[in-house]
Coordinates of C-alpha atoms and ligand atoms in Angstrom, one line a residue:
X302 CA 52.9 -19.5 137.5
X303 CA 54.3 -22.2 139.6
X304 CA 55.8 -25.5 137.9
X305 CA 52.8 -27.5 138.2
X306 CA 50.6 -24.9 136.3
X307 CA 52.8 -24.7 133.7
X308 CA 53.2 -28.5 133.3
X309 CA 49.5 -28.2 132.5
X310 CA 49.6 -24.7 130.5
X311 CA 52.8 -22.9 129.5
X312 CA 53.2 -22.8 125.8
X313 CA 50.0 -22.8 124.2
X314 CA 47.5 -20.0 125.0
X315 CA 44.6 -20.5 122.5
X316 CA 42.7 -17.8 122.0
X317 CA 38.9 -17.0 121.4
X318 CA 36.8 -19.9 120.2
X319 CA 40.5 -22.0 119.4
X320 CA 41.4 -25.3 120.2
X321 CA 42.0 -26.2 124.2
X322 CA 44.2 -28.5 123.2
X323 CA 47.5 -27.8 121.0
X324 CA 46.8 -28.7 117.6
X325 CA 48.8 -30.9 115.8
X326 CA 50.2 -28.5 112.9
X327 CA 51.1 -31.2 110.7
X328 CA 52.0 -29.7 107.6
X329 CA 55.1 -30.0 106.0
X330 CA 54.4 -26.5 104.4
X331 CA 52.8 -23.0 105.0
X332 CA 51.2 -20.6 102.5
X333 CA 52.0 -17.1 102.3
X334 CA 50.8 -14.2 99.6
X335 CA 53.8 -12.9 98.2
X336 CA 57.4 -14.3 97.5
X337 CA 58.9 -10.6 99.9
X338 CA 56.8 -12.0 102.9
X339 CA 58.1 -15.1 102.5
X340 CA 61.4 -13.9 101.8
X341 CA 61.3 -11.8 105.4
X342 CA 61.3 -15.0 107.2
X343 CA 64.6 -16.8 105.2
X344 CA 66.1 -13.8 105.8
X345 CA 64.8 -14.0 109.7
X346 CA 63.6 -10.7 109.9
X347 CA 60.3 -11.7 110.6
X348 CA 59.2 -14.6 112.5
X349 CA 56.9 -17.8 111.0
X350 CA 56.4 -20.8 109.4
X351 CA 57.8 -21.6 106.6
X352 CA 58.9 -25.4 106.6
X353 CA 58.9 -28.2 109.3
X354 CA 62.1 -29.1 109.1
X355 CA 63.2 -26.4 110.6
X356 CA 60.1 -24.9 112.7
X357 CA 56.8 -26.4 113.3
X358 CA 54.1 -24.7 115.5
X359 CA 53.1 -27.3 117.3
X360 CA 56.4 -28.8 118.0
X361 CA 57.5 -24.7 119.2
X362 CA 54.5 -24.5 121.5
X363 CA 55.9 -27.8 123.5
X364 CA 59.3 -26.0 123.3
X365 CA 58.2 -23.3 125.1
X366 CA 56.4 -25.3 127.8
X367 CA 60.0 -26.9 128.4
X368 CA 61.6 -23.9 128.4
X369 CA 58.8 -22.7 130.7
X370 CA 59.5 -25.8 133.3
X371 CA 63.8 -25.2 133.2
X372 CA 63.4 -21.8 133.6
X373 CA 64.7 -21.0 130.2
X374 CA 64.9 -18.0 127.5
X375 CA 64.3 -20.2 124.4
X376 CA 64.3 -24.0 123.5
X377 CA 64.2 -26.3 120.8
X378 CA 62.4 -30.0 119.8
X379 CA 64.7 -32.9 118.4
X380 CA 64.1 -35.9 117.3
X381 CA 65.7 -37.7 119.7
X382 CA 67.5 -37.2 123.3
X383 CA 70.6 -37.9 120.9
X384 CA 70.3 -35.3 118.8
X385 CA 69.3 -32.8 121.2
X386 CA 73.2 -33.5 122.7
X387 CA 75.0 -33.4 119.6
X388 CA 73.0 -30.1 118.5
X389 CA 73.5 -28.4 122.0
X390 CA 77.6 -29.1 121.7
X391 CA 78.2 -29.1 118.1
X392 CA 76.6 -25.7 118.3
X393 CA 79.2 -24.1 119.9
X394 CA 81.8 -26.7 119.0
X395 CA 83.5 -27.4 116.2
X396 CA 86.4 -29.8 114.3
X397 CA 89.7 -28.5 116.6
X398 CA 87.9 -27.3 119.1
X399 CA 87.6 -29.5 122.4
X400 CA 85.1 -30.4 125.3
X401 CA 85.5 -31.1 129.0
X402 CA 83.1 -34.0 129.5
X403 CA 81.9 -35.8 132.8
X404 CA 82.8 -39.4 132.7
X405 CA 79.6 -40.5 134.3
X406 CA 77.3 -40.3 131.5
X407 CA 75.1 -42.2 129.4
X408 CA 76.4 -44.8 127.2
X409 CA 74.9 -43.6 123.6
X410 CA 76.5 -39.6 124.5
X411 CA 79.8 -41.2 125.9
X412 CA 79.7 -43.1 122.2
X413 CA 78.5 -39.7 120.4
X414 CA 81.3 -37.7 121.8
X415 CA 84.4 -40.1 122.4
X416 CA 84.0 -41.6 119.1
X417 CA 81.6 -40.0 116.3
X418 CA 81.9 -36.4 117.3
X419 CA 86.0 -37.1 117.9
X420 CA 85.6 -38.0 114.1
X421 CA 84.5 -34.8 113.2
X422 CA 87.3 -33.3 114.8
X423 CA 85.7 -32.3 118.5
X424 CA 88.1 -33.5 121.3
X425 CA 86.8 -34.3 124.5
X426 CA 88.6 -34.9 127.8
X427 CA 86.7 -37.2 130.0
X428 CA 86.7 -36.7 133.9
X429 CA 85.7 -37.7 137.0
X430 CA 82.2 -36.1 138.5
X431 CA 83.7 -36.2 141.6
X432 CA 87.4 -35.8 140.2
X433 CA 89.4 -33.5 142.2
X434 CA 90.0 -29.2 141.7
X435 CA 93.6 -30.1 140.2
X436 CA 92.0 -32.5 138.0
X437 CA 89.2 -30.3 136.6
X438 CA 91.5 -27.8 135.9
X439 CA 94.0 -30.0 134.3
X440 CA 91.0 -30.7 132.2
X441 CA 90.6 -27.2 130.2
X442 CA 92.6 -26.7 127.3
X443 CA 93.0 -23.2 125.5
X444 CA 90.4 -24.6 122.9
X445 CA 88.0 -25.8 125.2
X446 CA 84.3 -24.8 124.4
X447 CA 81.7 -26.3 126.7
X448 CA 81.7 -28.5 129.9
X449 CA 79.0 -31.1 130.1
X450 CA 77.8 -33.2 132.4
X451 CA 74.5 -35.1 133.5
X452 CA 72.0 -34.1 136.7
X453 CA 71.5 -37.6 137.3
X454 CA 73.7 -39.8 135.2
X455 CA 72.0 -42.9 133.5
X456 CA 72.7 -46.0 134.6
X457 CA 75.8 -45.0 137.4
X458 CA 73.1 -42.8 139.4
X459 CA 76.1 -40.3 140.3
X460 CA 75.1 -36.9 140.9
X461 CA 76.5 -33.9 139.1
X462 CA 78.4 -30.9 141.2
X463 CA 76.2 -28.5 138.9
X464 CA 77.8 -25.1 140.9
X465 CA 81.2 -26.6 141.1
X466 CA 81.3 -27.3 137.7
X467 CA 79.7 -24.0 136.7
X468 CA 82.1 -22.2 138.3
X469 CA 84.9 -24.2 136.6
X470 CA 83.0 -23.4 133.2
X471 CA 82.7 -20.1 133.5
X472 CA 86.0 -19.3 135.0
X473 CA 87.1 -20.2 131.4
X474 CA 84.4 -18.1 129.5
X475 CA 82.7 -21.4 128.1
X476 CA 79.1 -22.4 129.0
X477 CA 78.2 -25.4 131.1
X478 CA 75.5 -28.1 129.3
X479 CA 73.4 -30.4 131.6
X480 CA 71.4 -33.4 130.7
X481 CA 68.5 -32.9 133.0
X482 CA 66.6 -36.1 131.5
X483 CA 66.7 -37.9 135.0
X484 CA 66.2 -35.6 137.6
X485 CA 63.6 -33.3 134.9
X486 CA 62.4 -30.0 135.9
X487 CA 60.4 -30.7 138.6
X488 CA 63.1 -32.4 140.8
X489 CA 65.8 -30.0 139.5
X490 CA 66.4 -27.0 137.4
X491 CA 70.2 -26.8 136.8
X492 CA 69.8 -23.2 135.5
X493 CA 69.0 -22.1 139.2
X494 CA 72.7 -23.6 139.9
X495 CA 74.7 -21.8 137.3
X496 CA 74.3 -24.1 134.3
X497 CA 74.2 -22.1 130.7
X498 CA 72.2 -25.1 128.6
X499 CA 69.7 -27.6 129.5
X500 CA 69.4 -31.0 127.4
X501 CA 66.4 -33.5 127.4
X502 CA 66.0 -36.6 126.4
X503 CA 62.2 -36.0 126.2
X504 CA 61.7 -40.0 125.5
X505 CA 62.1 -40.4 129.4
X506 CA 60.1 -39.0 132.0
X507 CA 58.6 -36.1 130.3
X508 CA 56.6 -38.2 127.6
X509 CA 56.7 -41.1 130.5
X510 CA 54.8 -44.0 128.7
X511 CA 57.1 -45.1 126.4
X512 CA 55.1 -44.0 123.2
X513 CA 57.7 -41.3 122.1
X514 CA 61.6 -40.6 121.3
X515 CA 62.6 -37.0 121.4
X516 CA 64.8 -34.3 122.9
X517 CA 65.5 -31.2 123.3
X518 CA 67.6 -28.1 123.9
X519 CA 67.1 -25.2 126.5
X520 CA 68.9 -22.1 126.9
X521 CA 69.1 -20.1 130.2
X522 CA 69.9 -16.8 127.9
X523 CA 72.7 -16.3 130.7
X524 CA 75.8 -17.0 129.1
X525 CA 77.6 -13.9 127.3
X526 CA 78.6 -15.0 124.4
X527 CA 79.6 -11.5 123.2
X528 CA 81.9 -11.6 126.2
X529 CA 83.7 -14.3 125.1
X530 CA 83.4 -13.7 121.5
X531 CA 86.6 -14.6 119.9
X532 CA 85.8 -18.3 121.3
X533 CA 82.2 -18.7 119.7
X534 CA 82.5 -16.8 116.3
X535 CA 79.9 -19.0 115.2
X536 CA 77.7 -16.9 117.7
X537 CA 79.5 -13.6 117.1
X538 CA 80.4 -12.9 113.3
X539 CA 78.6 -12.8 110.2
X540 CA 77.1 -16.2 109.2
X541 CA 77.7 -16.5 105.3
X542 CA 75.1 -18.8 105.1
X543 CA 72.4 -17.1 106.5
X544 CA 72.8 -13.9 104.5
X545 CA 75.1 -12.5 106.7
X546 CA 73.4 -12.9 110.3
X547 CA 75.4 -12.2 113.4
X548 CA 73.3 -14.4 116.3
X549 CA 74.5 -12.8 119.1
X550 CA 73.5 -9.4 117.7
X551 CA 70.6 -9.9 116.1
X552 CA 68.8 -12.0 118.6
X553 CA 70.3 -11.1 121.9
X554 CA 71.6 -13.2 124.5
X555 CA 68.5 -15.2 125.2
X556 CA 67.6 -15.9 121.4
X557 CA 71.2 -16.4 119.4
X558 CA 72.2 -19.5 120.9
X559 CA 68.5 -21.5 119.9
X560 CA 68.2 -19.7 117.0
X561 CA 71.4 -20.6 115.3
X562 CA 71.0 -24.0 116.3
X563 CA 67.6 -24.0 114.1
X564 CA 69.1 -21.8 111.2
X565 CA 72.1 -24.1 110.7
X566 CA 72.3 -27.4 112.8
X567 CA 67.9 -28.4 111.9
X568 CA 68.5 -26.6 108.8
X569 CA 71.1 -29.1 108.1
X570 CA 70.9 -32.3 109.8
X571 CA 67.4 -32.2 109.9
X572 CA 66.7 -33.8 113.3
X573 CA 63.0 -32.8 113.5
X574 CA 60.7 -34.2 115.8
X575 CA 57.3 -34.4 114.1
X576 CA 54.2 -32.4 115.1
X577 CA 52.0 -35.8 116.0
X578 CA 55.3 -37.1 118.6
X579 CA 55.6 -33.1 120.1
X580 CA 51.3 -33.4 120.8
X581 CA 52.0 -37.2 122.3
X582 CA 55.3 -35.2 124.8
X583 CA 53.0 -32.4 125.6
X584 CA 50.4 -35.0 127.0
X585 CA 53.0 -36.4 129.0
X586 CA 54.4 -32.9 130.3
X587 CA 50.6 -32.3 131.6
X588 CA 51.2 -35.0 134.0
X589 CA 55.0 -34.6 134.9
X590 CA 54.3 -33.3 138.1
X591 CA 52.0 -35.9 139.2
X592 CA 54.2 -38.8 138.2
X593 CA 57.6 -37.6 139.3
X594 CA 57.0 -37.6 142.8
X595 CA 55.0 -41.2 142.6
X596 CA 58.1 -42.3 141.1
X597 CA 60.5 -41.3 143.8
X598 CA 58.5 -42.5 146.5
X599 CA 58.4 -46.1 144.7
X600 CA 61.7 -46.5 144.2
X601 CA 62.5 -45.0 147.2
X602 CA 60.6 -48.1 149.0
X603 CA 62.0 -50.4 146.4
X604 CA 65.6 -49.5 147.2
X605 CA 65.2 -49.9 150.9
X606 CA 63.6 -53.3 150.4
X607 CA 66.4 -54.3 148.6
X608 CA 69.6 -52.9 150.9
X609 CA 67.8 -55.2 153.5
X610 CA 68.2 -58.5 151.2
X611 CA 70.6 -60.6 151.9
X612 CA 70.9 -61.8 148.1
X613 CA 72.0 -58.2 147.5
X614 CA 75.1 -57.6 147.1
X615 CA 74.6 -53.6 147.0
X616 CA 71.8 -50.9 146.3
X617 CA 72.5 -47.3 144.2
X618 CA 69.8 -45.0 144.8
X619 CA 71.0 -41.4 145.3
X620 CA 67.5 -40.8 147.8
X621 CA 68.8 -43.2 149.8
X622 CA 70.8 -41.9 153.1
X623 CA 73.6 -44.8 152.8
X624 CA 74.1 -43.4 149.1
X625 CA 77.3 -41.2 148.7
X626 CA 75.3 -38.6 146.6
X627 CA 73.0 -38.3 149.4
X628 CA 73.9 -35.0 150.9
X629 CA 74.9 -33.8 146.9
X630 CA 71.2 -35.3 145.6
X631 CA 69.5 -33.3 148.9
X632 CA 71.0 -30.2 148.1
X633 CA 70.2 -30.2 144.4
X634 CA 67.2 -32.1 144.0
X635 CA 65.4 -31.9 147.7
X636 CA 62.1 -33.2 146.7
X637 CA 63.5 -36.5 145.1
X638 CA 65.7 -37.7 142.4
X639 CA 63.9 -39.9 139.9
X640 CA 62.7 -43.4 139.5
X641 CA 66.1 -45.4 138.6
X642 CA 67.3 -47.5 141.0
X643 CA 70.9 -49.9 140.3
X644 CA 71.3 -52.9 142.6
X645 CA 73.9 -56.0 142.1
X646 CA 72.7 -59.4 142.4
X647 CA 75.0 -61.1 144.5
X648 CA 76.7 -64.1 142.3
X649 CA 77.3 -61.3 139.9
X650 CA 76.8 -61.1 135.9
X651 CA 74.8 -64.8 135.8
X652 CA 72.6 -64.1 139.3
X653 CA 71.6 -61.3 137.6
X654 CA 70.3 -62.4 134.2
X655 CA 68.8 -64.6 136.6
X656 CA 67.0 -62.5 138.9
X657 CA 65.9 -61.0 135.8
X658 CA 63.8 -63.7 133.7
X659 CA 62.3 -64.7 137.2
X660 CA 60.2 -61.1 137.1
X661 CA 56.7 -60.6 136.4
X662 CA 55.7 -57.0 136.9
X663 CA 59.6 -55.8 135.7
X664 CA 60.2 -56.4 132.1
X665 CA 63.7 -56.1 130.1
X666 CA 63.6 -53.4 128.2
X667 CA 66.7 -50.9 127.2
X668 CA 64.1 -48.3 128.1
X669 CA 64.0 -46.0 131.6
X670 CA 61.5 -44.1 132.8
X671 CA 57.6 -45.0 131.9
X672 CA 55.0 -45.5 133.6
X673 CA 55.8 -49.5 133.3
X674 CA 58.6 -50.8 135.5
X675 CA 60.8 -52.0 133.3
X676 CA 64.8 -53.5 134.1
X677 CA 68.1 -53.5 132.0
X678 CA 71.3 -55.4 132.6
X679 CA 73.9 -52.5 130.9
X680 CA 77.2 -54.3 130.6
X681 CA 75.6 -56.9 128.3
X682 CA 73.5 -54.3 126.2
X683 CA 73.2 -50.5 126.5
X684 CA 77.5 -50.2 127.4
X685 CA 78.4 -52.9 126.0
X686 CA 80.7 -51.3 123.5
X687 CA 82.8 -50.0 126.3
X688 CA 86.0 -51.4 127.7
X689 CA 85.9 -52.7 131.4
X690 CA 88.1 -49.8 132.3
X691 CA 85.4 -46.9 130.6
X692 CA 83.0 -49.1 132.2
X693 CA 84.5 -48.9 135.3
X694 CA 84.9 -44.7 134.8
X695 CA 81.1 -44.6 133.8
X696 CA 80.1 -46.4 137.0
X697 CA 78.7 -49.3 135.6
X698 CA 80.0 -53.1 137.4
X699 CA 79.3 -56.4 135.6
X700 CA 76.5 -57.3 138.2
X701 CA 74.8 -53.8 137.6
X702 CA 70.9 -54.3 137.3
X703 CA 69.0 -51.0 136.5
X704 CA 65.6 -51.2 137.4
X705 CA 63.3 -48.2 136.5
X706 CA 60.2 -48.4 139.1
X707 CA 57.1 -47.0 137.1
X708 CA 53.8 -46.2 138.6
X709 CA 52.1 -49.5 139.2
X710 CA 51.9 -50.3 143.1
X711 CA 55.0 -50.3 144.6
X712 CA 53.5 -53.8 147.5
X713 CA 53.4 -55.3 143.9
X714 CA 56.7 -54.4 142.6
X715 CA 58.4 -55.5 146.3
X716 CA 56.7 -58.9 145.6
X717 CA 57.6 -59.6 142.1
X718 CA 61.4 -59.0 143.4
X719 CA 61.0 -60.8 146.2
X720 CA 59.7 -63.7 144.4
X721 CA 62.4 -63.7 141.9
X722 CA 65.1 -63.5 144.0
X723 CA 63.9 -66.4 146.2
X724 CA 64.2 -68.3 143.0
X725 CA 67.8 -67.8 142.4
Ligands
PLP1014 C1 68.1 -41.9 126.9 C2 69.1 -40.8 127.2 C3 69.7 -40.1 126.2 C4 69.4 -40.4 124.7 O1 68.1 -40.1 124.4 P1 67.3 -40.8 123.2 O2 66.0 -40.1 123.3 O3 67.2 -42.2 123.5 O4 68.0 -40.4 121.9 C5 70.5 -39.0 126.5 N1 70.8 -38.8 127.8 C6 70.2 -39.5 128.8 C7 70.5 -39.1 130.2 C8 69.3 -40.5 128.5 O5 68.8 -41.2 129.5

């Protein structure tokens, strides 16, 4: 099947006289005849229901379309786009062990690694995405477990070197993890370019109408961890809590990695997305391929119209040929990047709160990525628990305005910013 068939139908095939639509699953609970049969599945030696916090069938049949659209062996549902990048890191990544991070991320995983995740003893050295081959190298450490890194990094807009850093990754025997939230499947599938994991926050694009907050976690199924074992023992020895289970044995290459993520990290954080939200995602992943492109082409006019202003001071849109992720955002994503564009205002922080409560059509919102254009002034909200110089490393200037074009008209969207910045 090609990507757009399975936006419609991976995941779910019902079978005769069944539902055509998933059904919502939601049960907390599942019956079963005898205390041994249910005993098989604690055990995981057979596969089923047994409680939602940990597996759901309607939230696993929207993990599979995911892992359908990256390309993927097996994926998981979170709660949250959070959740889904604590659990894909903390999987593999424990207190003393350490993380090479790209700098150029966004500002709730910069706060999850460099300050909750460093409480719980996980390291993480931040660099560059464009930093230099000395520099990456200088990076690793001999405890280093992951690299990680965004497609498309929310707000800065910089594009990831996926193969570069891949190749880093891997030279060390650790996996490389790649938000794909921006760019999403159908403008890029990082796993084609070496990456090991795929994170989502699923609250973006792939719901796409603001009605949902959730993640999740892909695996490629590519990434030996048997070859590396003495680096992931959580992967490779006996876990004591689950009666003794080695992952990487029991569920191969392409199952341990997802599985132990469910059998310990849902298990015990309990970052469960519920049926009802999974049913509202898949709804939006029917459409994905529809609206991505609709989006591209809208902020593509939007961010031409607004290099041509002369009240702007600057225009960030990787599509755009001026942009210095151009040739990068080509190679990785050639049918467009997403809807996001970042502009400054000229006159800087005040012009742009300015510009801003002159809109119409736009609203403020912290949110990206609906079908509703919506706009966010990050230094004063989203990263503003960053110091100007983290700032400065994450890409994001004072006069920064994100605007996320949704899918009204994009004549109507030109207007409304025309019409607000002939006000300032
Ligand atoms: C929004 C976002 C997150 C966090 O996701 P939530 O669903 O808000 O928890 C993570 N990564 C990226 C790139 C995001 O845009």
């Amino acid at each position: 099947m090609r990507i757009e068939t399975k936006c419609v139908q991976a995941g779910y095939n019902p079978g005769n006289g069944e539902p055509r639509q998933i059904p919502i699953i939601q049960s907390t609970t599942f019956k079963y005849d005898t205390s041994e049969a249910m005993g098989r599945l604690f055990d995981l030696e057979d596969s089923g229901y047994f409680y939602s916090r940990l597996q759901n069938p309607t939230c696993d049949a929207v993990a599979a379309k995911i892992a359908a659209l990256e390309g993927g062996t097996a994926a998981m549902l979170t709660s949250s786009g959070q959740a889904a990048n604590f659990f894909a890191v903390f999987n593999i990544a424990g207190c003393g062990d350490h993380v090479v991070s790209s700098a150029s991320i966004y500002g709730g995983t910069f706060n999850l690694f460099a300050v909750t995740m460093k409480k719980m003893g996980v390291d993480f050295t931040f660099v560059s995405p464009d930093c230099t081959d000395e520099e990456l190298e200088a990076a690793f450490k001999p405890n280093t477990k992951a690299v990680f890194g965004e497609t498309i990094a929310n707000p800065a807009l910089t594009v990831f070197d996926i193969e570069r850093f891949a190749h880093a990754a891997h030279a060390h025997g650790v996996p490389l993890i790649v938000d794909n939230t921006f760019a999403t499947p159908i403008n890029c599938r990082p796993f084609e370019w070496g990456a090991d994991i795929v994170t989502h926050s699923t609250t973006k694009y792939m719901d796409g109408h603001g009605a949902h907050v959730g993640g999740a976690v892909v695996d490629s199924g590519k990434f030996d961890w048997m070859a590396h074992a003495e680096k992931f023992p959580g992967l490779t020895t006996p876990d004591e809590s689950y009666h003794g289970v080695t992952y990487a044995e029991k569920f191969g290459q392409g199952g341990a990695y997802i599985t132990k993520a469910t059998a310990q990290l849902m298990r015990d954080f309990g970052s469960t997305p519920s049926p009802q939200s999974a049913f509202l995602l898949n709804l939006g992943l029917e459409s994905l391929h529809v609206r991505m492109p609709r989006h591209c082409e809208t902020a593509l006019k939007v961010a031409q119209y607004l290099e041509k202003h002369p009240k702007i001071a600057w225009v960030n849109y990787p599509g755009l040929p001026s942009n210095a992720y151009y040739e990068r955002a080509k190679k990785y994503m050639p049918n467009g990047t997403c809807g996001v564009v970042s502009f400054g205002v000229r006159g800087g922080r005040e012009a742009a709160a300015a510009f801003m409560r002159e809109l119409k059509v736009a609203a403020i919102e912290t949110h990206v990525a609906d079908a509703r254009t919506c706009c966010l002034h990050p230094a004063s909200t989203t990263h503003r628990q960053m110091s100007d110089a983290e700032l400065i490393a994450a890409g994001v200037s004072g006069d920064l305005v994100r605007m996320s074009c949704g899918l009204e008209s994009a004549e109507d969207l030109i207007e409304d910013i025309a019409q607000a910045l002939d006000k300032i």
